[in-house]
Coordinates of C-alpha atoms in Angstrom, one line a residue:
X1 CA 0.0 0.0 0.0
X2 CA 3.2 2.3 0.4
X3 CA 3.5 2.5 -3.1
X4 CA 0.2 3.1 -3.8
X5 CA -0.3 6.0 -1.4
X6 CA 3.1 7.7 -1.7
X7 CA 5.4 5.8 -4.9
X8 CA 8.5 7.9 -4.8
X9 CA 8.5 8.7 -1.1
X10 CA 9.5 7.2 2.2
X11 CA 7.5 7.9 5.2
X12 CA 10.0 10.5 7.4
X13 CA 11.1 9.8 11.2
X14 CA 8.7 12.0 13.2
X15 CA 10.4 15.7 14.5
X16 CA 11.9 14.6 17.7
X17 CA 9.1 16.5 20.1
X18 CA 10.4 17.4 24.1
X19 CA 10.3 14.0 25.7
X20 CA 8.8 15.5 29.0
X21 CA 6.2 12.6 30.0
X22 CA 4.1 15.4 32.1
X23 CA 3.9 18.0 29.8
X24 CA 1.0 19.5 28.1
X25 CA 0.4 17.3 24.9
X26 CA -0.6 18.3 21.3
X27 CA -3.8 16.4 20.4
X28 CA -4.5 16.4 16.5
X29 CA -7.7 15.2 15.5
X30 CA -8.3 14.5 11.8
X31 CA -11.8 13.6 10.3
X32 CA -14.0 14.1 7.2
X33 CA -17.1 14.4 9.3
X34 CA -16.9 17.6 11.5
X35 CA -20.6 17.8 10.4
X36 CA -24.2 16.1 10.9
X37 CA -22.9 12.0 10.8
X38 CA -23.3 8.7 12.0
X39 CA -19.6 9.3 13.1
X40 CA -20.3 12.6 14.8
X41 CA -23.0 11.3 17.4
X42 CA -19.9 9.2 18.5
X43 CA -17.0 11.8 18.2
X44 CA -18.6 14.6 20.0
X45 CA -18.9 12.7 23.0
X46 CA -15.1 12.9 22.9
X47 CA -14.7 16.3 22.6
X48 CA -17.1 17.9 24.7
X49 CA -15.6 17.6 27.8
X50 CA -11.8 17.1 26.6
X51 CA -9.1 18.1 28.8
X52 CA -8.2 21.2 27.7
X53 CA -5.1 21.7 30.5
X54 CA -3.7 18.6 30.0
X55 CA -4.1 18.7 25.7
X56 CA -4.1 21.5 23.1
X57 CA -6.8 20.3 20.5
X58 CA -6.1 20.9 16.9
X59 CA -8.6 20.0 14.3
X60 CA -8.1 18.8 11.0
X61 CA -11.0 18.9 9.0
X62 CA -11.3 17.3 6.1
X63 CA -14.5 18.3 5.0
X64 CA -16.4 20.2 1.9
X65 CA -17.1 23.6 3.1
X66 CA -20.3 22.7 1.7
X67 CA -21.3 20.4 3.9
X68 CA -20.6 22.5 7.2
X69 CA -23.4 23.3 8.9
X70 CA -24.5 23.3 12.6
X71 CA -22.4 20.4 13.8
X72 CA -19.5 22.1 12.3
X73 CA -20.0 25.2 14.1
X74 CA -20.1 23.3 17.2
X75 CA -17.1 21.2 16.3
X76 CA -15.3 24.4 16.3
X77 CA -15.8 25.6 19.9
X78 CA -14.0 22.6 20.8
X79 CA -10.9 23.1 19.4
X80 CA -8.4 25.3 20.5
X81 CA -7.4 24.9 16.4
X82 CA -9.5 24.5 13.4
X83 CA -7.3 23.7 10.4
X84 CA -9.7 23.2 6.9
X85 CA -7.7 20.8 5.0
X86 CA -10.4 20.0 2.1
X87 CA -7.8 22.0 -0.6
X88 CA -5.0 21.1 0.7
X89 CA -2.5 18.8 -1.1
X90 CA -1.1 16.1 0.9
X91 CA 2.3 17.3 0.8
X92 CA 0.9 20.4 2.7
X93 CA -1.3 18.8 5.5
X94 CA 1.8 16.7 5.9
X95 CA 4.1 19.8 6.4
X96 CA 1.3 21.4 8.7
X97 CA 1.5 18.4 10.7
X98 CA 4.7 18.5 11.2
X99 CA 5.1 22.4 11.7
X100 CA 2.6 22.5 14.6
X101 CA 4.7 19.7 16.3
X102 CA 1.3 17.3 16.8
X103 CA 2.0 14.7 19.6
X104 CA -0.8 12.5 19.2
X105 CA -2.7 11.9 15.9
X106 CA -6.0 10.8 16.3
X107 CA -8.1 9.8 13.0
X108 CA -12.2 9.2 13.6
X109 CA -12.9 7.8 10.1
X110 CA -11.2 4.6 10.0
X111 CA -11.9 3.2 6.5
X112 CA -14.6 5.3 5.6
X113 CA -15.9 7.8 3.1
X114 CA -13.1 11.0 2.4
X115 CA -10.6 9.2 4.9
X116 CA -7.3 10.5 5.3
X117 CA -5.4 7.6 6.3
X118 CA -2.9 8.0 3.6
X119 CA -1.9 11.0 5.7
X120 CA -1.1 8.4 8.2
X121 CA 0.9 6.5 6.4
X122 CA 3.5 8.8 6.2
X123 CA 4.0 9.4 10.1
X124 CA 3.9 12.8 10.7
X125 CA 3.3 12.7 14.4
X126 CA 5.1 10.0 16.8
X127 CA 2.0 8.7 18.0
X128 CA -0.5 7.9 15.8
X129 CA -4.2 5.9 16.9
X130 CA -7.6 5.7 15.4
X131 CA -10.9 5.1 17.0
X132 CA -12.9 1.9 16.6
X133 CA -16.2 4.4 16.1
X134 CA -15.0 5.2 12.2
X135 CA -14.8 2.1 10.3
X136 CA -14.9 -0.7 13.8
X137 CA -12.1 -2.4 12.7
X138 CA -8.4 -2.0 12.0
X139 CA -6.7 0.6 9.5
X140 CA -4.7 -2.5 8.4
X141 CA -1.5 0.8 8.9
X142 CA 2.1 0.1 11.2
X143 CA 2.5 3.3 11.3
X144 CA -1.1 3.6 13.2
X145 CA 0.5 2.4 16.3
X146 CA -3.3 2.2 18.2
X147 CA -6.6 1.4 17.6
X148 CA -8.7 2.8 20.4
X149 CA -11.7 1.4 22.1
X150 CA -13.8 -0.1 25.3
X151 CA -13.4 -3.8 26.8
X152 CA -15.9 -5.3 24.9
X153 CA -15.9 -3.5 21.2
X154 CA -12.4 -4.8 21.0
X155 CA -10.9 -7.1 23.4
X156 CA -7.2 -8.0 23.9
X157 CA -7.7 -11.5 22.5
X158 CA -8.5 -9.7 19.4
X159 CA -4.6 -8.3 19.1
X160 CA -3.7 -11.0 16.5
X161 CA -6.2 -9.4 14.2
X162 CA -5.4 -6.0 14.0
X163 CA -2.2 -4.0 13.1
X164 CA -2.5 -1.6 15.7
X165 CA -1.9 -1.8 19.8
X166 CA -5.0 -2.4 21.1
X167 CA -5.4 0.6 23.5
X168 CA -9.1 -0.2 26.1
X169 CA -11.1 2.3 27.6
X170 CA -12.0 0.9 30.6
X171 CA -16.1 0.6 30.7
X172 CA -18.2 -0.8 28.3
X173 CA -19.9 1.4 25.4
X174 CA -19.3 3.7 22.4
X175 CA -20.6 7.5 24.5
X176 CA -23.5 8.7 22.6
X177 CA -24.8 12.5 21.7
X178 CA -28.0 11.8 19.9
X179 CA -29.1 14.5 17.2
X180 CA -31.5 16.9 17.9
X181 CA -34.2 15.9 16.3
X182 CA -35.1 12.7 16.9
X183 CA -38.9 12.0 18.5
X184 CA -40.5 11.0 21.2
X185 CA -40.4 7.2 22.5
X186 CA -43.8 5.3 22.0
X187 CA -45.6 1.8 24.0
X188 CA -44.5 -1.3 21.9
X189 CA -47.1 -1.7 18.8
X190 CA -46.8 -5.9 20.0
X191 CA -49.5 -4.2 22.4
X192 CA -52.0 -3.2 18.9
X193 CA -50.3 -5.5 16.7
X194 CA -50.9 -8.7 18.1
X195 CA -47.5 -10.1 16.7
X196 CA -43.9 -8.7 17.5
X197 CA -42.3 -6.9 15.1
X198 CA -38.3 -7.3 14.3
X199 CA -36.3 -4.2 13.0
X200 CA -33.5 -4.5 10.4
X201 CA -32.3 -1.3 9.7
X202 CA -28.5 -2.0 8.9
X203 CA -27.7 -1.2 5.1
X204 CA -28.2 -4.8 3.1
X205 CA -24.5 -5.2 2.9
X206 CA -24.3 -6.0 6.7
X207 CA -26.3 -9.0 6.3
X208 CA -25.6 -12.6 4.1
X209 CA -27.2 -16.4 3.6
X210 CA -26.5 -17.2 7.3
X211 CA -28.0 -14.2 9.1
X212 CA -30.8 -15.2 7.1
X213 CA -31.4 -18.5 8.1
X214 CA -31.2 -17.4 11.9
X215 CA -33.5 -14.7 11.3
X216 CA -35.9 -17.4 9.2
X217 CA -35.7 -19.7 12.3
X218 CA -36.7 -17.3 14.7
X219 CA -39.9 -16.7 12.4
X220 CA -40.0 -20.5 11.8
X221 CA -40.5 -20.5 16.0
X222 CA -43.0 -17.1 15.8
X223 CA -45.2 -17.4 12.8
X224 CA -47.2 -14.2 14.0
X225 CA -44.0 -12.4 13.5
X226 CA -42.4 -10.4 11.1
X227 CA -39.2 -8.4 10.5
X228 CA -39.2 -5.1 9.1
X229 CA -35.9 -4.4 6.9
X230 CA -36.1 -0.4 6.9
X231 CA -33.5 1.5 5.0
X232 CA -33.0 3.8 1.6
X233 CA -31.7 0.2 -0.5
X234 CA -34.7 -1.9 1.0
X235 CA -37.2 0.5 -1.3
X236 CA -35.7 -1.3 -4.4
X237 CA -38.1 -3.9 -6.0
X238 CA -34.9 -6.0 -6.9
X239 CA -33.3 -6.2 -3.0
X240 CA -36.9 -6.7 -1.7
X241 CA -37.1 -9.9 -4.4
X242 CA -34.4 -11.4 -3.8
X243 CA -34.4 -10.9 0.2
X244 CA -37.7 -12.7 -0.4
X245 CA -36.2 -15.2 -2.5
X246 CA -34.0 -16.0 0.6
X247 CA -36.1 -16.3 2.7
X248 CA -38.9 -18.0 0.8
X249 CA -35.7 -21.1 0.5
X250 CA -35.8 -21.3 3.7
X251 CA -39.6 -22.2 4.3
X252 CA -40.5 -18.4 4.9
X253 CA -43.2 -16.5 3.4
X254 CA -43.6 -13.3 2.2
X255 CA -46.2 -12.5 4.8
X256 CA -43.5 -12.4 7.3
X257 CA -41.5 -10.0 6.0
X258 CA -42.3 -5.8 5.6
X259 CA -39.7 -3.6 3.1
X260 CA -39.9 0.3 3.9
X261 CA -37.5 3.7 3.7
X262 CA -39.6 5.7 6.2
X263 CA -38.3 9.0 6.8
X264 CA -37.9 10.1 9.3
X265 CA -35.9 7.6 10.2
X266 CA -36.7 8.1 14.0
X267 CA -40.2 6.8 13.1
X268 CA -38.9 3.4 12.6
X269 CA -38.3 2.5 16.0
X270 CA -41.9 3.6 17.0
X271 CA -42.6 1.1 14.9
X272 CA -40.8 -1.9 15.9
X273 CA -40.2 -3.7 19.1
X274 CA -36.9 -5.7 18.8
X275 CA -34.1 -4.6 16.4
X276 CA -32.2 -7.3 15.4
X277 CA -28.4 -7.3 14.9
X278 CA -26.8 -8.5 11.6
X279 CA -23.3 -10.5 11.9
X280 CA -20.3 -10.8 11.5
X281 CA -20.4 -7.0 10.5
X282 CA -23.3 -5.5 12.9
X283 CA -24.5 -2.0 13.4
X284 CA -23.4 0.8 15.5
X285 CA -25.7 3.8 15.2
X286 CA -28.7 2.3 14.4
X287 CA -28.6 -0.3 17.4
X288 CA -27.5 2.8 19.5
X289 CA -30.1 4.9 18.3
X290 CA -32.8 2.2 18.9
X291 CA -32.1 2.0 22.3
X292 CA -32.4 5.8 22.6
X293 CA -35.4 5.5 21.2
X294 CA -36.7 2.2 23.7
X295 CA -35.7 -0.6 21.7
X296 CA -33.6 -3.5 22.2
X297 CA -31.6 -6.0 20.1
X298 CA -30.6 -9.3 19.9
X299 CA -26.9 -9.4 19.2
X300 CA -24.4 -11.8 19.0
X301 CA -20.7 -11.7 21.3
X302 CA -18.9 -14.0 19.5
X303 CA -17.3 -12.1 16.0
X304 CA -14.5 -9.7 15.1
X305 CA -14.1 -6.4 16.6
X306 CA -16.2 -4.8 13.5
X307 CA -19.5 -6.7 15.0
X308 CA -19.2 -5.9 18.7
X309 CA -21.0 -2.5 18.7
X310 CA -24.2 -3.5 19.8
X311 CA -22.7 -6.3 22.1
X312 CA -20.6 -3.2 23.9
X313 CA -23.2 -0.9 23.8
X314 CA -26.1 -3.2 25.4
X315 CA -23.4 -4.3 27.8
X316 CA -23.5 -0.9 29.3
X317 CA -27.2 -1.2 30.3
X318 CA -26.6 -4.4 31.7
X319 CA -28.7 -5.9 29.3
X320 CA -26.3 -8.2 28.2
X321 CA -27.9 -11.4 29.8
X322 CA -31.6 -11.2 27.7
X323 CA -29.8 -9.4 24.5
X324 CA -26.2 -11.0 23.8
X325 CA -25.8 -14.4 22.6
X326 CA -22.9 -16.7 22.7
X327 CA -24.0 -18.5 19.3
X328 CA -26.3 -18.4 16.5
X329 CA -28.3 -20.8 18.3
X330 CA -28.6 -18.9 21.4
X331 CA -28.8 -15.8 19.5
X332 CA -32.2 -17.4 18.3
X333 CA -33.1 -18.6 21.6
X334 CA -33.0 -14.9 22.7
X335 CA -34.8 -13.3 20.2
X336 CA -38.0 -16.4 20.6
X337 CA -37.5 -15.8 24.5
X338 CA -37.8 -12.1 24.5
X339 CA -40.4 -12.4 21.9
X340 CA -42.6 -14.9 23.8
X341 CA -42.2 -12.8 27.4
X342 CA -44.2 -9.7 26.9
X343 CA -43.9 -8.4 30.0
X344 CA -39.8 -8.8 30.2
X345 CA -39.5 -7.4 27.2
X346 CA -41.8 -4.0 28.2
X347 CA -40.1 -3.8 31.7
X348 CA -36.5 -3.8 29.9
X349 CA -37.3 -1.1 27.1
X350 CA -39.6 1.1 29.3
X351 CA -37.8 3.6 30.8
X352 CA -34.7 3.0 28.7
X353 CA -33.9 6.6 27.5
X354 CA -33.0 7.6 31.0
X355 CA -30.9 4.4 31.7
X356 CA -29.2 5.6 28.5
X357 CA -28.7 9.2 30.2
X358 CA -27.4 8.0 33.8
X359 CA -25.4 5.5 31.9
X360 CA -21.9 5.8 30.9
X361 CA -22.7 6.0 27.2
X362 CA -23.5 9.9 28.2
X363 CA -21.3 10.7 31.3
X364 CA -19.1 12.7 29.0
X365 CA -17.1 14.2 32.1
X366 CA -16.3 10.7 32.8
X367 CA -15.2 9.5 29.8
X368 CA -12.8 12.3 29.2
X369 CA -11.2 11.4 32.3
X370 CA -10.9 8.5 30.9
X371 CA -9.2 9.3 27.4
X372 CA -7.1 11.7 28.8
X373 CA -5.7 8.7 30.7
X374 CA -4.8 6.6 27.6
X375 CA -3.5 9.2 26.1
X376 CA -0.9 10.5 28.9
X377 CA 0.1 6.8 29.0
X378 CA 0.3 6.3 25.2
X379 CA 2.8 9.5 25.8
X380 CA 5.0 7.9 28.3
X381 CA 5.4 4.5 26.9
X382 CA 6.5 6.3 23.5
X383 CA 9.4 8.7 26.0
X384 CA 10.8 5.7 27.7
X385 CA 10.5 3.9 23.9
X386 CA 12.4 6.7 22.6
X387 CA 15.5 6.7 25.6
X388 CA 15.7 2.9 25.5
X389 CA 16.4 2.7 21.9
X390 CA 18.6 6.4 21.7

């Protein structure tokens, strides 16, 4: 990839920084999505309550002027520097880089859309970490030296599958800052439906021939049932038919299943009373944002760091003993349990937007407190790194 990122040029040896493990550090955040995103929800939490004696925050933003907006604005107040790097060259967000002496580089897009990891690859700050919340999984980069996240997302026995140092936060959960528009909580429709309803609302490419035939046994076990696949791709005649197709293989009819873009979106999970988790590459902000909005999932522990999201977030509500499964068969054992127990399943969700609040997926102050902990000892393992091998 070295050559296909930078063919004629060798990544440089960091400047050598002052190798004073207590001093006040240099934070550099880069990301494409200082704006309204399914990334932001997660990287604000980060910022609002940073340390701001410990670290001096720089932004890098990689973003179309055009797509500033609100977020953006807010982004801003929580830096101490905003750098716009949308027309800059490489070369010259390299040299910027370098100039303002960055400590710690911190990328929050992972491999996602207008990612800047080729910026990475040619080591312009001595310590260099992304966050699981971009892509939730690894940059595949040495020169990202961590990959940052909590005990659950992406535990240690995970190291052999990632380039990076796995750096833990030590709780359990992705923090959370939901938009402001989303609506209202509402009772379960099981209540005037008669039948639960299932939520899919992961994008199509999350989900393959074997999440199918779980989710066709758990409506094998609840013929009432039905799952609701609700994104912008499911409004497609041809995804609906072959979904159906699927399905209809594995002895399940086409009365089972509901296709809809409903927008918006927050509407969905009025509308449903059990999301469902896809594997082995599960959601993130929709499972989050269901549980904002009173609604749990099924999810299932067992899979690569990419697919621990829900399992992590869940965790945090303690509600990892009804919703996270060990297997695919217990992962359908859970959903027909929780499906069968009406009143479980209403004492669990009721309430649950508070739990959220009170939770550690919003103590912001906390969390910092946390992260400015990683990062001081990131800091001092690279000084006494440095004066072992000068």
């Amino acid at each position: 990839y070295h050559k296909s990122v930078l063919p004629n040029k060798a990544a440089e040896r960091p400047l050598n920084p002052d190798k004073d493990p207590n001093r006040k550090l240099r934070i550099g955040y880069m990301s494409p999505d200082f704006r309204r995103h399914a990334v932001a929800y997660f990287s604000e939490p980060l910022l609002i309550e940073h340390d701001r004696e410990q670290f001096e925050l720089f932004a890098f933003a990689h973003l179309d002027l055009r797509a500033s907006d609100t977020y953006t604005e807010r982004f801003k107040s929580y830096f101490d520097h905003w750098i716009e790097t949308a027309t800059m060259t490489s070369d010259e967000i390299e040299k910027k880089i370098r100039e303002l002496k960055i400590d710690i580089l911190i990328d929050l897009a992972g491999h996602t859309a207008n990612n800047s990891l080729g910026l990475f690859v040619r080591k312009p700050a001595p310590i260099q970490a992304s966050y699981l919340f971009g892509a939730g999984q690894t940059t595949g980069l040495p020169e990202v030296d961590y990959l940052i996240g909590d005990q659950l997302a992406i535990p240690l026995e995970h190291q052999p599958f990632v380039s990076e140092k796995i750096a833990q936060l030590p709780f359990s959960g992705l923090p959370y800052h939901p938009p402001h528009d989303y609506l209202d909580p509402a009772p379960l429709p099981v209540e005037k439906n008669g039948f639960i309803t299932f939520g899919v609302m992961s994008r199509p490419l999350r989900t393959n021939r074997q999440t199918f035939a779980v989710w066709a046994e758990i409506l094998r076990q609840l013929p009432k049932a039905k799952i609701r696949f609700d994104h912008i791709p499911y409004a497609e005649p041809d995804l609906q038919q072959r979904i159906k197709t699927s399905f209809s293989d594995l002895g399940i009819s086409d009365e089972q299943l509901i296709f809809k873009n409903t927008r918006p979106h927050w509407q969905v999970y009025q509308e449903i009373d059990i999301q469902l988790d896809p594997f082995p590459a599960g959601s993130g902000t929709t499972i989050t944002e269901g549980i904002w909005m009173e609604r749990v999932a099924i999810a299932l522990r067992s899979r690569p760091p990419m697919g621990c999201i829900a399992v992590t977030q869940l965790s945090a509500l303690n509600l990892q003993e009804v919703c996270c499964a060990d297997d695919e068969q217990d992962y359908i054992q859970k959903a027909v349990a929780l499906a069968n127990n009406l009143p479980l399943l209403t004492e669990i969700s009721s309430d649950l937007r508070t739990k959220m609040q009170q939770s550690r997926l919003m103590d912001y102050a906390a969390y910092s407190k946390d992260v400015a902990a990683l990062y001081r000892q990131m800091w001092i393992e690279y000084c006494q790194k440095e004066v072992v091998e000068e």
